[in-house]
Tab-separated table of C-alpha atoms in Angstrom:
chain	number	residue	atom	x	y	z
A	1	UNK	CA	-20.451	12.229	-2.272
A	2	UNK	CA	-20.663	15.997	-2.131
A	3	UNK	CA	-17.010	15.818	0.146
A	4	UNK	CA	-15.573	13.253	-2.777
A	5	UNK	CA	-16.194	15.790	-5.596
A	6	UNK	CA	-14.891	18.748	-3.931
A	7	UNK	CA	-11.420	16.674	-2.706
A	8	UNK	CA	-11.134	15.572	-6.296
A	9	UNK	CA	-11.581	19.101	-7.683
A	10	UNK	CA	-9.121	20.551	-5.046
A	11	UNK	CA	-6.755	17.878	-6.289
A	12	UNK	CA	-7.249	18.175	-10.147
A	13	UNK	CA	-6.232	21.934	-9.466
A	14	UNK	CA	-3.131	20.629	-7.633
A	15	UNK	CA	-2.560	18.570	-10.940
A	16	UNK	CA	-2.680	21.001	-13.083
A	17	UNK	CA	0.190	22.971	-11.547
A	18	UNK	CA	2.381	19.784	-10.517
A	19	UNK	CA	1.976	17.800	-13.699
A	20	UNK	CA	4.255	20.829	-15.558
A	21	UNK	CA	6.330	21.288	-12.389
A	22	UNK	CA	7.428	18.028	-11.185
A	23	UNK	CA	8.301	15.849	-14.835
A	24	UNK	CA	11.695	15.035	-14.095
A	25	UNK	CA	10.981	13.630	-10.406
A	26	UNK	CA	13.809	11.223	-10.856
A	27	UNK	CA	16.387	14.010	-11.213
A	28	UNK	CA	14.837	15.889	-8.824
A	29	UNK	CA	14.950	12.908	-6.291
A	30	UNK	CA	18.709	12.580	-7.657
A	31	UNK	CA	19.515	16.104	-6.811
A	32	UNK	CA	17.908	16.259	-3.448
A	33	UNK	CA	19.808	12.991	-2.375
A	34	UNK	CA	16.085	11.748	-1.026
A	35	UNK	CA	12.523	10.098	-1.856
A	36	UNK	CA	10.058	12.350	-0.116
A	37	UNK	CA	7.154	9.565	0.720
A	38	UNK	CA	3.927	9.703	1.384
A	39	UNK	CA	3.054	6.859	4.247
A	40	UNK	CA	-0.010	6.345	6.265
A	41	UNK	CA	0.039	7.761	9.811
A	42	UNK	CA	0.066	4.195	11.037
A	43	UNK	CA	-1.026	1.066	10.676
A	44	UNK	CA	0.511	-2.113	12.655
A	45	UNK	CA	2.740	-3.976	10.323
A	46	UNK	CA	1.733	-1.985	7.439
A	47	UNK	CA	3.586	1.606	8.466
A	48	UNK	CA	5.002	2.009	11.970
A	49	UNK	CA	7.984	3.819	14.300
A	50	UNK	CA	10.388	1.074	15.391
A	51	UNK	CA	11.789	2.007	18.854
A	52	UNK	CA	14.304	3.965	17.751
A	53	UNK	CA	11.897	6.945	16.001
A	54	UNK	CA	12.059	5.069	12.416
A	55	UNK	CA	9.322	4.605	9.874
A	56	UNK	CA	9.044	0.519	9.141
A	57	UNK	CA	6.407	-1.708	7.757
A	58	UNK	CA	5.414	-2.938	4.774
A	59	UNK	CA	4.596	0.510	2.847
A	60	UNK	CA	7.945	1.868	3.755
A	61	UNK	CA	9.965	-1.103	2.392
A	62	UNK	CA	8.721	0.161	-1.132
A	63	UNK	CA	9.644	3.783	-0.118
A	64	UNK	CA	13.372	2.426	1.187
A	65	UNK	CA	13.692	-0.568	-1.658
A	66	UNK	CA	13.406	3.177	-4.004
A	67	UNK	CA	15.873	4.442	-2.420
A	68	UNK	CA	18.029	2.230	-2.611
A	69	UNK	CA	17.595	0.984	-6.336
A	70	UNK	CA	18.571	4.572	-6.876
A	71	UNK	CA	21.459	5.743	-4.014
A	72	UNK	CA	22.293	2.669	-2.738
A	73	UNK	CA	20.910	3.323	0.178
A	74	UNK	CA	17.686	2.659	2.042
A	75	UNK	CA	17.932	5.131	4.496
A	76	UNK	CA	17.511	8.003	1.761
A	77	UNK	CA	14.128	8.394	2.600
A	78	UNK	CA	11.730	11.151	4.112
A	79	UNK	CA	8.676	10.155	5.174
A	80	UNK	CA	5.625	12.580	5.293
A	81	UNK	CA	2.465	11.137	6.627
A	82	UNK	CA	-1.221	11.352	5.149
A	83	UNK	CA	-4.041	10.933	6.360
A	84	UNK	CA	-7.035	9.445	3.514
A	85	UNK	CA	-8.351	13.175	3.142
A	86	UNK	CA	-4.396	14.672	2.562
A	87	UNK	CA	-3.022	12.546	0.670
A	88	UNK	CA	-3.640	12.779	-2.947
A	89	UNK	CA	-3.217	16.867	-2.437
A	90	UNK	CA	0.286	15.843	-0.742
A	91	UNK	CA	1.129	14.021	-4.245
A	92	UNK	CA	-0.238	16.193	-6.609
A	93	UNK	CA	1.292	19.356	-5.128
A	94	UNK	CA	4.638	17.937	-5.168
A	95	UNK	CA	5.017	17.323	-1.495
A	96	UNK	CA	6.031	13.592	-1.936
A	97	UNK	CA	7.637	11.790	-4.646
A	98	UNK	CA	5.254	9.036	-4.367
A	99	UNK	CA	2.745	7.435	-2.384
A	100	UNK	CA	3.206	3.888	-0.612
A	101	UNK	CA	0.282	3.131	1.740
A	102	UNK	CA	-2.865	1.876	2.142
A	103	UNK	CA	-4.789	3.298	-1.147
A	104	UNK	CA	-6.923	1.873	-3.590
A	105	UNK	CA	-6.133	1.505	-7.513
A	106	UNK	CA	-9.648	2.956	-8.634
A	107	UNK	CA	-10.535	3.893	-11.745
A	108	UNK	CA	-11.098	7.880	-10.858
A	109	UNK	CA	-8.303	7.959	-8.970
A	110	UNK	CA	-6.047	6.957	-11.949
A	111	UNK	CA	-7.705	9.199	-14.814
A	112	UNK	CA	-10.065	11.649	-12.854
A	113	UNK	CA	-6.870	13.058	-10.104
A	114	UNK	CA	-4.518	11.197	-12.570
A	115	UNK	CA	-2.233	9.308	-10.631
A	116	UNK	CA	-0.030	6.385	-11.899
A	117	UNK	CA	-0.736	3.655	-9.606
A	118	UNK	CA	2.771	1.388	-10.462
A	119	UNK	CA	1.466	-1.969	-9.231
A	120	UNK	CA	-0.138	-3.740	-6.432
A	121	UNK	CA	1.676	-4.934	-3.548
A	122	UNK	CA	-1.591	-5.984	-1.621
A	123	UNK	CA	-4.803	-7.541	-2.569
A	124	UNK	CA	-7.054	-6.191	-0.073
A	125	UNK	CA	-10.960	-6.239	0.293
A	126	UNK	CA	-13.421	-4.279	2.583
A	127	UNK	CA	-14.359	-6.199	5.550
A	128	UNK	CA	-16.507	-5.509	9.054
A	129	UNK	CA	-14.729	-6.173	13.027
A	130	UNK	CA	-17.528	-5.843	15.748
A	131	UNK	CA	-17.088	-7.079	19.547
A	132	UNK	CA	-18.217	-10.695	20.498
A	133	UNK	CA	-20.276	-8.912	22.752
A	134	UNK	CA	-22.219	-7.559	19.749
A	135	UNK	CA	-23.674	-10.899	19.408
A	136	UNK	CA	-23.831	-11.397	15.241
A	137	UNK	CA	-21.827	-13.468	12.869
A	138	UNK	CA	-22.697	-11.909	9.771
A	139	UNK	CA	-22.315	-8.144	8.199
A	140	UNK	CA	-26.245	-8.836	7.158
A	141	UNK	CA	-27.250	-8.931	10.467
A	142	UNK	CA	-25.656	-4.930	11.383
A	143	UNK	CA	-28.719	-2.977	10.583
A	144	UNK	CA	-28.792	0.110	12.906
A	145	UNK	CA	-25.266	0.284	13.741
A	146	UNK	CA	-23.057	3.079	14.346
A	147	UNK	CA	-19.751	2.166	12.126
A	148	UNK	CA	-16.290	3.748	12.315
A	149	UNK	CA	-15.535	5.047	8.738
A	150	UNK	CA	-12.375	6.735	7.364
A	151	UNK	CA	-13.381	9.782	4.968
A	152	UNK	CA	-12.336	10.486	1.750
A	153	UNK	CA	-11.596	6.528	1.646
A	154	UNK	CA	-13.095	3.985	-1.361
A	155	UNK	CA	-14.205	2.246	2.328
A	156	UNK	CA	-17.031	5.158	3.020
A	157	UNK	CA	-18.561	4.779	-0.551
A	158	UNK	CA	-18.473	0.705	-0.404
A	159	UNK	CA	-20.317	1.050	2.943
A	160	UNK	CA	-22.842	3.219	1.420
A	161	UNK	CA	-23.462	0.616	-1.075
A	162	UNK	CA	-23.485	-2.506	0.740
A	163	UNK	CA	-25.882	-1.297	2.909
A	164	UNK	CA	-28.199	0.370	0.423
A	165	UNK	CA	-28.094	-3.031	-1.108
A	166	UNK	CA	-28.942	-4.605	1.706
A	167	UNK	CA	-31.683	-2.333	2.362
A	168	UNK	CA	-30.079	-1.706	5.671
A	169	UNK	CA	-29.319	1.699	7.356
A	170	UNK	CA	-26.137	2.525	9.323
A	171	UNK	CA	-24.819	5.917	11.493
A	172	UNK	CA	-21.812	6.781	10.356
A	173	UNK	CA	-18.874	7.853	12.972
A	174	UNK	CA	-16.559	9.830	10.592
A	175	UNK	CA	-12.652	9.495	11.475
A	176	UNK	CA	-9.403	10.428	9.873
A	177	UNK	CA	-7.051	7.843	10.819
A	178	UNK	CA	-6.580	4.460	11.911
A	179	UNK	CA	-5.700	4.979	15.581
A	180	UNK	CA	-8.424	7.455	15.842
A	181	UNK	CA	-10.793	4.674	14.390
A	182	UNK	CA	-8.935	2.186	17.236
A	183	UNK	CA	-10.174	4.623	20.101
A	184	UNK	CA	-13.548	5.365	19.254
A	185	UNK	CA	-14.067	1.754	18.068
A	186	UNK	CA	-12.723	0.857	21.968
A	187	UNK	CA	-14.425	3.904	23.500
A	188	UNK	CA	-17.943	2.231	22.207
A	189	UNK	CA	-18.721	5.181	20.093
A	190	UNK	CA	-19.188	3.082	17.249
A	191	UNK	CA	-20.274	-0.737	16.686
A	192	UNK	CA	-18.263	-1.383	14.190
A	193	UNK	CA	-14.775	-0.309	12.630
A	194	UNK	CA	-15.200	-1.263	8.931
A	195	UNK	CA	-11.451	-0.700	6.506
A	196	UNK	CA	-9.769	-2.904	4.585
A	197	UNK	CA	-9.172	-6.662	5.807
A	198	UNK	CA	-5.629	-6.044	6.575
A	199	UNK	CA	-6.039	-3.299	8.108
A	200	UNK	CA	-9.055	-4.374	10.680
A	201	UNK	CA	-6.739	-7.466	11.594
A	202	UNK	CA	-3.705	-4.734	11.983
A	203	UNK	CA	-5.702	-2.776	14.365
A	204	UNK	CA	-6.981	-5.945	16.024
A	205	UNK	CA	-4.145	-7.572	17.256
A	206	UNK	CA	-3.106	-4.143	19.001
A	207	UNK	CA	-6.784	-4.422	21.199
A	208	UNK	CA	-5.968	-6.369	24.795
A	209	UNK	CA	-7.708	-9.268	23.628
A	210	UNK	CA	-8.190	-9.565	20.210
A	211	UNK	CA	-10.389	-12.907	20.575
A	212	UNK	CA	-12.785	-11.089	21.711
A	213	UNK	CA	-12.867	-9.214	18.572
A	214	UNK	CA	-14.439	-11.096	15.187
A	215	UNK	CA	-13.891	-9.971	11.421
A	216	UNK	CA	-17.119	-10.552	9.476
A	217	UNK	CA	-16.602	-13.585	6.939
A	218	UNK	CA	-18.136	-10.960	3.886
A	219	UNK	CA	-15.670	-9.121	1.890
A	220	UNK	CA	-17.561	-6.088	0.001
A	221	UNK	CA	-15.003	-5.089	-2.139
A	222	UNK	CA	-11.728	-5.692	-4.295
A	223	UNK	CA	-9.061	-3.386	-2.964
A	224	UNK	CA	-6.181	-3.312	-4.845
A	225	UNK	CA	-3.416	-1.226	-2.813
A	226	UNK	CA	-0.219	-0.157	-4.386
A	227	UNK	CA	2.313	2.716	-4.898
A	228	UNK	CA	1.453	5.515	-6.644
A	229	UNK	CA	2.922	8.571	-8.237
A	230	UNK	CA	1.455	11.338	-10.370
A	231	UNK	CA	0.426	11.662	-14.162
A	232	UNK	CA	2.584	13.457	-16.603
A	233	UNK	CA	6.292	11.818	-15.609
A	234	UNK	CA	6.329	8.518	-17.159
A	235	UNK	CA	9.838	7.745	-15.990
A	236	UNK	CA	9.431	8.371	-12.820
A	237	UNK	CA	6.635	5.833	-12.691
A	238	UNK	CA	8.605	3.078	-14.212
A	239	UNK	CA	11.401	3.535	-11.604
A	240	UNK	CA	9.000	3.040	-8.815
A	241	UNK	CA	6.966	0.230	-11.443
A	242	UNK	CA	9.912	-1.571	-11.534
A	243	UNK	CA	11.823	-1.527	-8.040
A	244	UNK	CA	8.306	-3.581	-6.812
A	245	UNK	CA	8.568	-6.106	-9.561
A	246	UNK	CA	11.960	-6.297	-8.714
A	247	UNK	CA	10.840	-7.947	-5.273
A	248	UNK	CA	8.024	-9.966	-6.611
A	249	UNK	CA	10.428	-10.926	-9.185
A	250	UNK	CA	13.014	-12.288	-6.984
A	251	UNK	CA	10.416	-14.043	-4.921
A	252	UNK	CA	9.687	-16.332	-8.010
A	253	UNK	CA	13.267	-17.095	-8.993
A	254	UNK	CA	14.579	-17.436	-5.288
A	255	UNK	CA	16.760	-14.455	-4.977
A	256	UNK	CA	16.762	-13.318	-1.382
A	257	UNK	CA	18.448	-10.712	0.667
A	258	UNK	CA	21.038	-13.360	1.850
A	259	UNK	CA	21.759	-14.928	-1.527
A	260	UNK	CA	21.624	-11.569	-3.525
A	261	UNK	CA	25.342	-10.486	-3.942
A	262	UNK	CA	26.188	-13.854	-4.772
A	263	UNK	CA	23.725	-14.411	-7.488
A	264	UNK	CA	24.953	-11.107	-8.363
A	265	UNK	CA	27.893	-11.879	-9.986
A	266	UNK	CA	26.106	-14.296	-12.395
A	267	UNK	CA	24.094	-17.459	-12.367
A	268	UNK	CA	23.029	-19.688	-15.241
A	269	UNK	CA	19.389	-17.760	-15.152
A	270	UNK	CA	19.578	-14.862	-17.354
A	271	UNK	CA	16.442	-13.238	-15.733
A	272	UNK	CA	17.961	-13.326	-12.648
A	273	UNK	CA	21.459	-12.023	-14.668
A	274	UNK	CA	19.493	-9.041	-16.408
A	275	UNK	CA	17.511	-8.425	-13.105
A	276	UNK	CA	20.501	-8.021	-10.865
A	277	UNK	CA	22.541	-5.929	-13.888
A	278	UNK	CA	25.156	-9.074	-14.150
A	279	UNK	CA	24.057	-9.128	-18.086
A	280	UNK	CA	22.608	-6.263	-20.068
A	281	UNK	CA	21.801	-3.019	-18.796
A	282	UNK	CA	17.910	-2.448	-18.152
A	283	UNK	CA	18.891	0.288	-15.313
A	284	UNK	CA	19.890	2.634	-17.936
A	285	UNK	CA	16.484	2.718	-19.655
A	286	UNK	CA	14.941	4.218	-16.708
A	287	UNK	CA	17.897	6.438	-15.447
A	288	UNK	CA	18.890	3.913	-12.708
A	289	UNK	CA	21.924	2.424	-11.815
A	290	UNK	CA	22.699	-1.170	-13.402
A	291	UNK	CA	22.600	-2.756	-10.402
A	292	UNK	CA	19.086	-1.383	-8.942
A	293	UNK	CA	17.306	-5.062	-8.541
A	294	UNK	CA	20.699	-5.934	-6.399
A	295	UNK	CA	20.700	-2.867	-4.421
A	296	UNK	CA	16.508	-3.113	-3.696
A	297	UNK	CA	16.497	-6.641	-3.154
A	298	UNK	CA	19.574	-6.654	-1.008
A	299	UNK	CA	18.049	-3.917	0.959
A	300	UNK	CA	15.076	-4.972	1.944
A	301	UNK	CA	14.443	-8.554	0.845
A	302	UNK	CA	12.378	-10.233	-1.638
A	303	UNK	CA	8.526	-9.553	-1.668
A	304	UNK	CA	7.948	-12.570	0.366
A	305	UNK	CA	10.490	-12.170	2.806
A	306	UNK	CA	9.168	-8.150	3.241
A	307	UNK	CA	5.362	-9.818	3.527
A	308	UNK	CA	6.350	-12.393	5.857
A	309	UNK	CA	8.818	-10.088	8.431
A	310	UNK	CA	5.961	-7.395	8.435
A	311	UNK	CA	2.603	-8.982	8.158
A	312	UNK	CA	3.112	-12.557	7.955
A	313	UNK	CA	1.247	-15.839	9.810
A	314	UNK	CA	4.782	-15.189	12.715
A	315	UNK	CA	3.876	-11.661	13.199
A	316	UNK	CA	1.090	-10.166	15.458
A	317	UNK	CA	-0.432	-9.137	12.586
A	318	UNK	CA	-0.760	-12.872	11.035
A	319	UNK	CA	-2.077	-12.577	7.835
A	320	UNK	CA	-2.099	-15.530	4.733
A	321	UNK	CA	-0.627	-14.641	1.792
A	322	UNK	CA	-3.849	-15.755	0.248
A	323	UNK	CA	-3.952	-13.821	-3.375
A	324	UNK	CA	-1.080	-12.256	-2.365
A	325	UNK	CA	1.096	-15.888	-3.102
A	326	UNK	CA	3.008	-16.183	-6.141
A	327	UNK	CA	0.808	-16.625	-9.114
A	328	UNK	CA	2.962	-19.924	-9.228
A	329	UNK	CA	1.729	-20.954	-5.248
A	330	UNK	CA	-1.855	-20.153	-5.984
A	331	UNK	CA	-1.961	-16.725	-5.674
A	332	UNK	CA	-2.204	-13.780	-8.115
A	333	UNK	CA	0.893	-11.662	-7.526
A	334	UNK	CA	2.369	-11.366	-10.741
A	335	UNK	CA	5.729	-9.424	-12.399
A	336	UNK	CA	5.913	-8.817	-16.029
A	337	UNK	CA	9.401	-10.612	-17.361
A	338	UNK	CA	12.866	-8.846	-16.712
A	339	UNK	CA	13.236	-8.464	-20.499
């Protein structure tokens, strides 16, 4: 708790200084040609180098979908890569633009080191993966184990809890990042890797045989995980607010990468027609381009088509959409109307 306080101090003081120097981000990203963001240093599906050096994955499609809403072009992107304990100071100094990775919408983090989390693009929880070999089915039955635990992470304080709860004691195996939780977690230095859901079954289907890997069935935890950017530059927020509903958006009303130019020039839905700048102008009330929901969506796809080439049930990774469907599927993913 003692390492949480001082990381949040050390970042209010960033705040401070960045909240009068970077208002205006949107002209600054203008005049620089570039988003500068903020990405894990890797997660499987989630934020990864494709072969030729490139950052892909789920977190950079928001970074690139940006990018192109306002240049035109996905590629105008630099990617700088945190680790759980960098990367609010990496934000709040001005390093990056904004944030897309694994990070939790938490009520501190929002008014205490005043960020601007701009939606959720993944409903995560907490969960628990252990070896077969460990012999238990249930996160109840762990007492005594040595667990893998990012710091400065939402993860380390729901552990804490969950096992006080339980009246259950644990040794913690600190770690910074993902792949160093992945080799201690292999190495046998720790029982159990515990992280977000996605992440565990990321990291899992990178072992040599993931079946003999289990994710505990108990989720500790709602984990919201969206972009972020910081307090003070409220336009700056809505551009990155609205490139994501953008995608969720065209999800629900069947615009897709391969259909997008087409229903570009006009359909007989005027969301779609306001959405894709064919009627109206809603660009020009955040400083973008009229045609930003064309240019994001026909950069990188819908939301479901960026869920499903990244993460989805065909992809190592295989996860469900589960909340993450449609509101209108199920699910709880959501856009407020193109209005």
């Amino acid at each position: 708790m003692k390492k949480i306080t001082q990381v949040a101090l050390a970042v209010a003081a960033f705040g401070v200084v960045a909240g009068n120097a970077q208002a205006g981000t949107l002209q600054d990203v203008m005049a620089k040609g570039h988003v500068q963001c903020g990405i894990s240093t890797g997660v499987p599906g989630f934020a990864f180098t494709d072969d030729a050096g490139n950052w892909q994955g789920f977190d950079p499609a928001v970074c690139q979908a940006v990018a192109a809403a306002i240049f035109g072009d996905a590629s105008a992107v630099k990617y700088t890569t945190t680790t759980g304990k960098t990367r609010f100071t990496a934000l709040a100094s001005g390093e990056v633009d904004m944030l897309a990775r694994n990070t939790t919408w938490t009520f501190s983090r929002d008014t205490d080191l005043q960020f601007e989390f701009t939606g959720v693009n993944y409903y995560d929880g907490q969960g628990f993966m252990v070896s077969k070999d460990l012999g238990v089915t249930s996160a109840k039955e762990l007492d005594g184990a040595s667990v893998c635990i990012q710091t400065g992470t939402t993860t380390e304080l729901n552990l804490a809890d969950f096992f006080r709860t339980n009246g259950m004691s644990y040794e913690a195996v600190p770690i910074e990042t993902n792949d160093e939780a992945r080799t201690n977690y292999i190495a046998g230095r720790c029982d159990i890797y515990t992280t977000d859901a996605s992440g565990l079954a990321a990291t899992r289907s990178t072992l040599d045989d993931p079946s003999a890997h289990i994710i505990m069935p108990e989720i500790i935890s709602k984990e919201p995980l969206g972009p972020l950017v910081r307090h003070g530059d409220h336009q700056w927020g809505d551009v990155v607010r609205w490139v994501l509903n953008a995608l969720i958006t065209a999800e629900e009303l069947g615009v897709t990468q391969a259909n997008v130019d087409e229903m570009a020039a006009g359909t007989n839905n005027p969301e779609i027609n306001r959405m894709l700048g064919a009627e109206g102008d809603l660009g020009a009330m955040t400083g973008l381009p009229k045609d930003f929901g064309h240019q994001a969506i026909k950069a990188v796809g819908n939301y479901g088509e960026v869920f499903e080439r990244f993460i989805g049930p065909s992809t190592p990774i295989g996860l469900e959409r589960g909340l993450n469907a449609l509101w209108t599927q199920g699910g709880i993913l959501y856009s407020p109307p193109f209005r």
